[in-house]
Amino acid sequence: AALLPRPARGLTDRLYCGRRVCYEVLGVSRQASKAEIARAYRQLARQYHPDRYRGEPAGGEGSGAQAAHEKFLLIAAAYETLKDEETRKDYDYMLDHPEEYYRHYYHYYSRRLAPKVDVTIVILVTVCAISVFQFFSWWSSYNEAINYLASVPKYRIQATEIARQQGLLNKTKEKGKNRRSKEEIREEEEEIIKDIIKNKIDIKGGYQKPKIYDILLFQILLAPFYWCKYIVWYCWWIYCFTIKGQEYGVEEKLYIIRRYMKMSQSQFDSLEDHQKETFLERQLWIRENYEVYKREQEEELKKKMAMDPRWKRYRRWMKNEGPGRLTFIDD
């Protein structure tokens, strides 16, 4: 029924000024300027505003405070329609083409329900908020990694030895007027050890040191540059290895292996060097070799799971008890 043509009904109660013409409500012509419309609105608003009404007859619409209030709402609706150029243009089009009911209905409610705040500003503020949260979250993860490494004896002993060789720990134990408490000396030594760990250990993966251009805001701003860079790189790849038939280099082989493994660059960089050497020795950039390697890894994982006592207990529980049964077994 909604798709059937609707007969032209002209002015509608639910749109703009209803059955009344907005120009007639304000007492102006269709050629009236903004200043004339505003002047007519101010005069009528002073006359029919509920705060100014003191019981005098409200005019042609009846008498009483209720009639004055309704008249004032109609005047306000007419002014809201005609004061904006875009809304006035839609209203004039409706007066000239009353048969296009659905078009008028859509334009009227799309403007009324449109957000008052610019969507661009909302998106920008949201991206900035996410970027700030992202940056400080990364810093928190990085500091957690440093604190953990500082508590591991292996790294702590090495960092302490480097600090002694550089004479950094001797400066903390000064005498005389500059003498400090043991707690202050311990805190300063801890900071020195953490600084050495930060400089000597290259942390990769999810706990690496955050970089400002890795946050969402800079990624969006640099997206055109990355796209152009990728297109240039892809054309170079096609030209060198598809058209000219050159052999892959080490970086290209590792790139193909990483793509087969479906790992991100940071995940692949976090792997040990001997693992990457194993990948190259087994020529995993060749698809057939990688499929063999993948099956071997899956079989090895199955064997480890079969030998793991926790998985044995889980399989035994699934066989004997199973999910969804009432049991008092703790294990």
Coordinates of C-alpha atoms in Angstrom, one line a residue:
A1 CA 0.0 0.0 0.0
A2 CA 2.9 2.3 0.7
L3 CA 4.2 1.9 -2.9
L4 CA 0.8 2.9 -4.4
P5 CA 0.6 6.5 -5.7
R6 CA -0.8 8.8 -3.1
P7 CA -3.3 11.5 -4.3
A8 CA -2.1 15.1 -3.9
R9 CA -3.4 16.5 -0.7
G10 CA -1.5 19.8 -0.8
L11 CA -0.8 21.0 2.7
T12 CA -0.6 18.4 5.5
D13 CA -1.2 18.7 9.2
R14 CA 2.1 17.0 10.1
L15 CA 4.4 19.2 7.9
Y16 CA 5.5 22.8 8.6
C17 CA 2.5 24.9 9.4
G18 CA -0.1 22.2 8.8
R19 CA -3.1 23.3 6.7
R20 CA -2.1 27.0 7.0
V21 CA 0.4 28.7 4.7
C22 CA 3.4 29.9 6.6
Y23 CA 3.5 33.2 4.7
E24 CA -0.1 33.9 5.6
V25 CA 0.5 33.1 9.2
L26 CA 3.2 35.8 9.4
G27 CA 1.3 38.1 7.1
V28 CA 4.1 38.4 4.5
S29 CA 4.4 37.6 0.8
R30 CA 6.5 34.8 -0.8
Q31 CA 9.0 37.5 -2.0
A32 CA 9.6 38.8 1.6
S33 CA 13.2 39.2 2.7
K34 CA 14.7 37.7 5.9
A35 CA 14.4 41.1 7.6
E36 CA 10.7 41.4 6.8
I37 CA 10.0 37.9 8.0
A38 CA 11.9 38.5 11.3
R39 CA 10.1 41.8 11.8
A40 CA 6.7 40.3 11.3
Y41 CA 7.6 37.4 13.7
R42 CA 8.6 39.8 16.4
Q43 CA 5.5 41.8 16.2
L44 CA 3.2 38.7 16.3
A45 CA 5.3 37.1 19.1
R46 CA 4.9 40.2 21.3
Q47 CA 1.1 40.1 20.7
Y48 CA 0.5 36.4 21.3
H49 CA 3.3 35.4 23.6
P50 CA 1.8 33.6 26.7
D51 CA 3.8 35.7 29.1
R52 CA 2.4 38.9 27.6
Y53 CA -1.2 37.7 27.2
R54 CA -3.4 39.1 29.9
G55 CA -6.8 37.9 28.9
E56 CA -7.5 40.0 25.9
P57 CA -9.2 38.4 22.9
A58 CA -6.7 36.4 20.9
G59 CA -8.0 37.3 17.5
G60 CA -9.5 35.2 14.7
E61 CA -8.5 31.9 16.2
G62 CA -10.8 32.3 19.2
S63 CA -10.2 33.8 22.6
G64 CA -8.5 32.8 25.8
A65 CA -5.0 31.8 26.9
Q66 CA -5.2 28.4 25.2
A67 CA -6.0 29.9 21.8
A68 CA -3.2 32.5 22.2
H69 CA -0.8 29.7 23.1
E70 CA -1.7 27.7 20.0
K71 CA -1.5 30.8 17.8
F72 CA 2.0 31.5 19.2
L73 CA 3.2 28.0 18.4
L74 CA 1.9 28.3 14.9
I75 CA 3.7 31.7 14.5
A76 CA 6.9 30.1 15.8
A77 CA 6.6 27.1 13.4
A78 CA 6.1 29.5 10.5
Y79 CA 9.2 31.5 11.5
E80 CA 11.3 28.4 12.0
T81 CA 10.3 27.3 8.5
L82 CA 11.0 30.6 6.7
K83 CA 14.1 31.9 8.5
D84 CA 16.4 29.2 7.1
E85 CA 17.1 29.3 3.4
E86 CA 17.2 25.6 2.8
T87 CA 14.0 24.9 4.7
R88 CA 12.3 27.8 3.0
K89 CA 13.4 26.4 -0.4
D90 CA 11.9 23.0 0.5
Y91 CA 8.7 24.7 1.6
D92 CA 8.3 26.7 -1.5
Y93 CA 8.8 23.6 -3.6
M94 CA 6.1 21.9 -1.6
L95 CA 3.7 24.8 -2.3
D96 CA 4.5 24.5 -6.0
H97 CA 4.4 20.7 -6.2
P98 CA 1.9 19.5 -3.7
E99 CA 1.6 16.1 -5.4
E100 CA 5.1 15.0 -4.3
Y101 CA 4.0 14.0 -0.9
Y102 CA 6.7 11.5 0.0
R103 CA 9.5 13.8 -1.1
H104 CA 8.2 16.6 1.2
Y105 CA 7.7 14.2 4.0
Y106 CA 11.3 12.9 3.7
H107 CA 12.9 16.4 3.5
Y108 CA 10.9 17.7 6.4
Y109 CA 11.8 14.9 8.8
S110 CA 15.4 14.5 7.6
R111 CA 16.0 18.1 8.5
R112 CA 14.2 17.9 11.8
L113 CA 15.9 14.7 12.9
A114 CA 19.4 15.6 11.6
P115 CA 22.0 16.0 14.4
K116 CA 22.5 19.5 15.6
V117 CA 26.3 19.0 16.0
D118 CA 28.5 18.7 13.0
V119 CA 29.3 15.0 12.4
T120 CA 32.8 15.8 11.3
I121 CA 33.5 17.4 14.8
V122 CA 32.1 14.4 16.5
I123 CA 34.2 12.0 14.5
L124 CA 37.4 14.1 15.1
V125 CA 36.8 14.3 18.8
T126 CA 36.1 10.5 19.0
V127 CA 39.3 9.7 17.0
C128 CA 41.4 12.0 19.2
A129 CA 39.9 10.5 22.4
I130 CA 40.7 6.9 21.1
S131 CA 44.2 8.0 20.1
V132 CA 44.9 9.4 23.6
F133 CA 43.6 6.3 25.3
Q134 CA 45.6 4.1 22.9
F135 CA 48.8 6.0 23.5
F136 CA 48.6 5.9 27.3
S137 CA 47.5 2.3 27.3
W138 CA 50.6 1.4 25.3
W139 CA 52.8 3.3 27.7
S140 CA 51.3 1.4 30.6
S141 CA 52.0 -1.9 28.9
Y142 CA 55.5 -0.9 28.1
N143 CA 56.2 0.1 31.7
E144 CA 54.7 -3.2 32.9
A145 CA 57.2 -5.0 30.6
I146 CA 60.1 -3.0 31.9
N147 CA 59.1 -3.6 35.6
Y148 CA 58.8 -7.3 34.8
L149 CA 62.2 -7.5 33.2
A150 CA 63.7 -5.6 36.1
S151 CA 62.5 -8.3 38.4
V152 CA 63.9 -11.2 36.3
P153 CA 67.3 -12.2 37.9
K154 CA 69.0 -12.8 34.5
Y155 CA 68.3 -9.3 33.2
R156 CA 68.7 -7.6 36.5
I157 CA 72.2 -9.0 37.1
Q158 CA 73.3 -7.9 33.7
A159 CA 71.9 -4.4 34.1
T160 CA 73.5 -4.1 37.5
E161 CA 76.9 -5.1 36.1
I162 CA 76.6 -2.6 33.3
A163 CA 75.7 0.1 35.8
R164 CA 78.7 -0.7 37.9
Q165 CA 81.0 -0.6 34.9
Q166 CA 79.7 2.8 33.9
G167 CA 80.0 4.0 37.5
L168 CA 76.4 4.9 37.9
L169 CA 75.8 3.0 41.1
N170 CA 78.7 4.7 42.9
K171 CA 77.1 8.1 42.4
T172 CA 74.1 7.1 44.4
K173 CA 76.2 6.5 47.6
E174 CA 77.5 10.0 48.3
K175 CA 78.6 11.0 51.8
G176 CA 78.5 14.3 53.7
K177 CA 75.8 16.8 53.2
N178 CA 74.5 15.0 50.1
R179 CA 74.0 11.8 52.0
R180 CA 70.5 10.3 51.4
S181 CA 68.5 7.7 53.1
K182 CA 68.6 4.0 52.1
E183 CA 65.1 4.2 50.6
E184 CA 66.1 7.1 48.3
I185 CA 69.3 5.3 47.2
R186 CA 67.3 2.1 46.5
E187 CA 64.8 4.0 44.4
E188 CA 67.5 5.7 42.4
E189 CA 69.3 2.4 41.8
E190 CA 66.0 0.9 40.6
E191 CA 65.5 3.7 38.1
I192 CA 69.1 3.3 36.8
I193 CA 68.6 -0.4 36.3
K194 CA 65.3 0.2 34.4
D195 CA 66.9 2.8 32.2
I196 CA 69.7 0.4 31.2
I197 CA 67.1 -2.3 30.5
K198 CA 65.2 0.2 28.3
N199 CA 68.3 1.0 26.3
K200 CA 69.8 -2.5 26.0
I201 CA 66.7 -4.6 25.4
D202 CA 64.7 -4.3 22.2
I203 CA 61.1 -5.2 23.3
K204 CA 58.9 -6.2 20.4
G205 CA 55.3 -7.2 20.0
G206 CA 52.5 -5.9 22.1
Y207 CA 54.8 -4.5 24.8
Q208 CA 57.1 -2.5 22.6
K209 CA 57.8 1.2 23.2
P210 CA 54.9 3.2 21.8
K211 CA 55.5 5.5 18.9
I212 CA 53.4 8.6 18.3
Y213 CA 52.8 7.8 14.6
D214 CA 51.3 4.4 15.5
I215 CA 48.2 5.8 17.1
L216 CA 44.9 5.9 15.3
L217 CA 44.9 9.7 14.5
F218 CA 48.3 9.6 12.7
Q219 CA 47.4 6.4 11.0
I220 CA 44.4 8.1 9.5
L221 CA 46.3 11.2 8.5
L222 CA 49.1 9.1 6.9
A223 CA 46.7 6.7 5.2
P224 CA 47.1 8.4 1.7
F225 CA 50.9 8.2 2.1
Y226 CA 50.8 4.5 3.0
W227 CA 48.4 3.7 0.1
C228 CA 50.7 5.4 -2.4
K229 CA 53.7 3.7 -0.9
Y230 CA 52.0 0.3 -1.1
I231 CA 51.0 0.9 -4.7
V232 CA 54.5 1.8 -5.7
W233 CA 55.9 -1.3 -3.8
Y234 CA 53.3 -3.6 -5.4
C235 CA 54.2 -2.3 -8.9
W236 CA 57.9 -2.8 -8.2
W237 CA 57.1 -6.4 -7.0
I238 CA 55.2 -7.2 -10.1
Y239 CA 57.9 -5.7 -12.3
C240 CA 60.8 -7.4 -10.6
F241 CA 59.5 -10.9 -9.8
T242 CA 56.7 -11.5 -12.3
I243 CA 57.8 -9.7 -15.4
K244 CA 61.6 -9.9 -15.1
G245 CA 61.6 -13.2 -13.1
Q246 CA 64.2 -12.2 -10.6
E247 CA 65.0 -14.4 -7.6
Y248 CA 63.7 -13.5 -4.2
G249 CA 66.0 -11.8 -1.7
V250 CA 66.0 -12.6 2.0
E251 CA 63.5 -9.9 2.9
E252 CA 61.2 -10.9 0.1
K253 CA 61.4 -14.6 1.2
L254 CA 60.6 -13.6 4.8
Y255 CA 57.7 -11.5 3.6
I256 CA 56.1 -14.4 1.7
I257 CA 56.6 -16.7 4.7
R258 CA 54.9 -14.1 7.0
R259 CA 52.0 -13.8 4.6
Y260 CA 51.6 -17.6 4.6
M261 CA 51.6 -17.7 8.4
K262 CA 49.1 -14.8 8.5
M263 CA 51.2 -12.9 11.0
S264 CA 51.5 -9.1 11.4
Q265 CA 54.8 -7.4 11.0
S266 CA 55.2 -6.9 14.8
Q267 CA 54.3 -10.6 15.5
F268 CA 56.8 -11.8 13.0
D269 CA 59.6 -9.4 14.3
S270 CA 59.1 -10.8 17.8
L271 CA 60.2 -14.3 16.6
E272 CA 63.7 -15.4 17.4
D273 CA 66.4 -15.2 14.7
H274 CA 67.0 -18.9 14.8
Q275 CA 63.4 -19.5 13.9
K276 CA 63.6 -17.2 10.9
E277 CA 66.8 -19.0 9.8
T278 CA 64.9 -22.3 10.1
F279 CA 62.2 -20.9 7.8
L280 CA 64.8 -20.0 5.3
E281 CA 66.6 -23.3 5.5
R282 CA 63.4 -25.2 4.8
Q283 CA 62.5 -22.8 2.0
L284 CA 59.0 -22.1 3.4
W285 CA 58.5 -19.3 0.8
I286 CA 57.6 -22.2 -1.5
R287 CA 53.9 -23.0 -1.0
E288 CA 54.4 -26.8 -1.0
N289 CA 57.2 -26.6 1.6
Y290 CA 55.1 -24.5 3.8
E291 CA 52.1 -26.9 3.7
V292 CA 54.4 -29.7 4.8
Y293 CA 55.8 -27.6 7.6
K294 CA 52.3 -26.6 8.7
R295 CA 51.1 -30.2 8.9
E296 CA 54.2 -31.1 10.9
Q297 CA 53.5 -28.3 13.4
E298 CA 49.9 -29.5 13.7
E299 CA 51.0 -33.1 14.4
E300 CA 53.5 -31.9 16.9
L301 CA 50.9 -29.8 18.7
K302 CA 48.6 -32.9 18.8
K303 CA 51.3 -35.0 20.4
K304 CA 52.0 -32.3 23.0
M305 CA 48.4 -32.1 23.8
A306 CA 48.1 -35.9 24.0
M307 CA 51.0 -36.0 26.5
D308 CA 49.8 -33.1 28.6
P309 CA 48.2 -34.4 31.8
R310 CA 45.8 -31.5 31.9
W311 CA 44.4 -32.5 28.5
K312 CA 44.3 -36.2 29.6
R313 CA 42.2 -35.2 32.5
Y314 CA 39.9 -33.1 30.3
R315 CA 39.4 -35.9 27.8
R316 CA 38.7 -38.4 30.6
W317 CA 36.2 -36.0 32.1
M318 CA 34.5 -35.4 28.7
K319 CA 34.3 -39.2 28.3
N320 CA 33.0 -40.1 31.7
E321 CA 31.1 -37.1 32.8
G322 CA 30.7 -34.7 29.9
P323 CA 29.3 -31.2 29.9
G324 CA 25.8 -30.4 31.3
R325 CA 25.9 -33.0 34.1
L326 CA 25.7 -32.3 37.8
T327 CA 28.9 -33.4 39.4
F328 CA 30.8 -32.6 42.6
I329 CA 34.3 -33.5 41.2
D330 CA 36.6 -30.5 41.8
D331 CA 39.2 -31.6 39.2

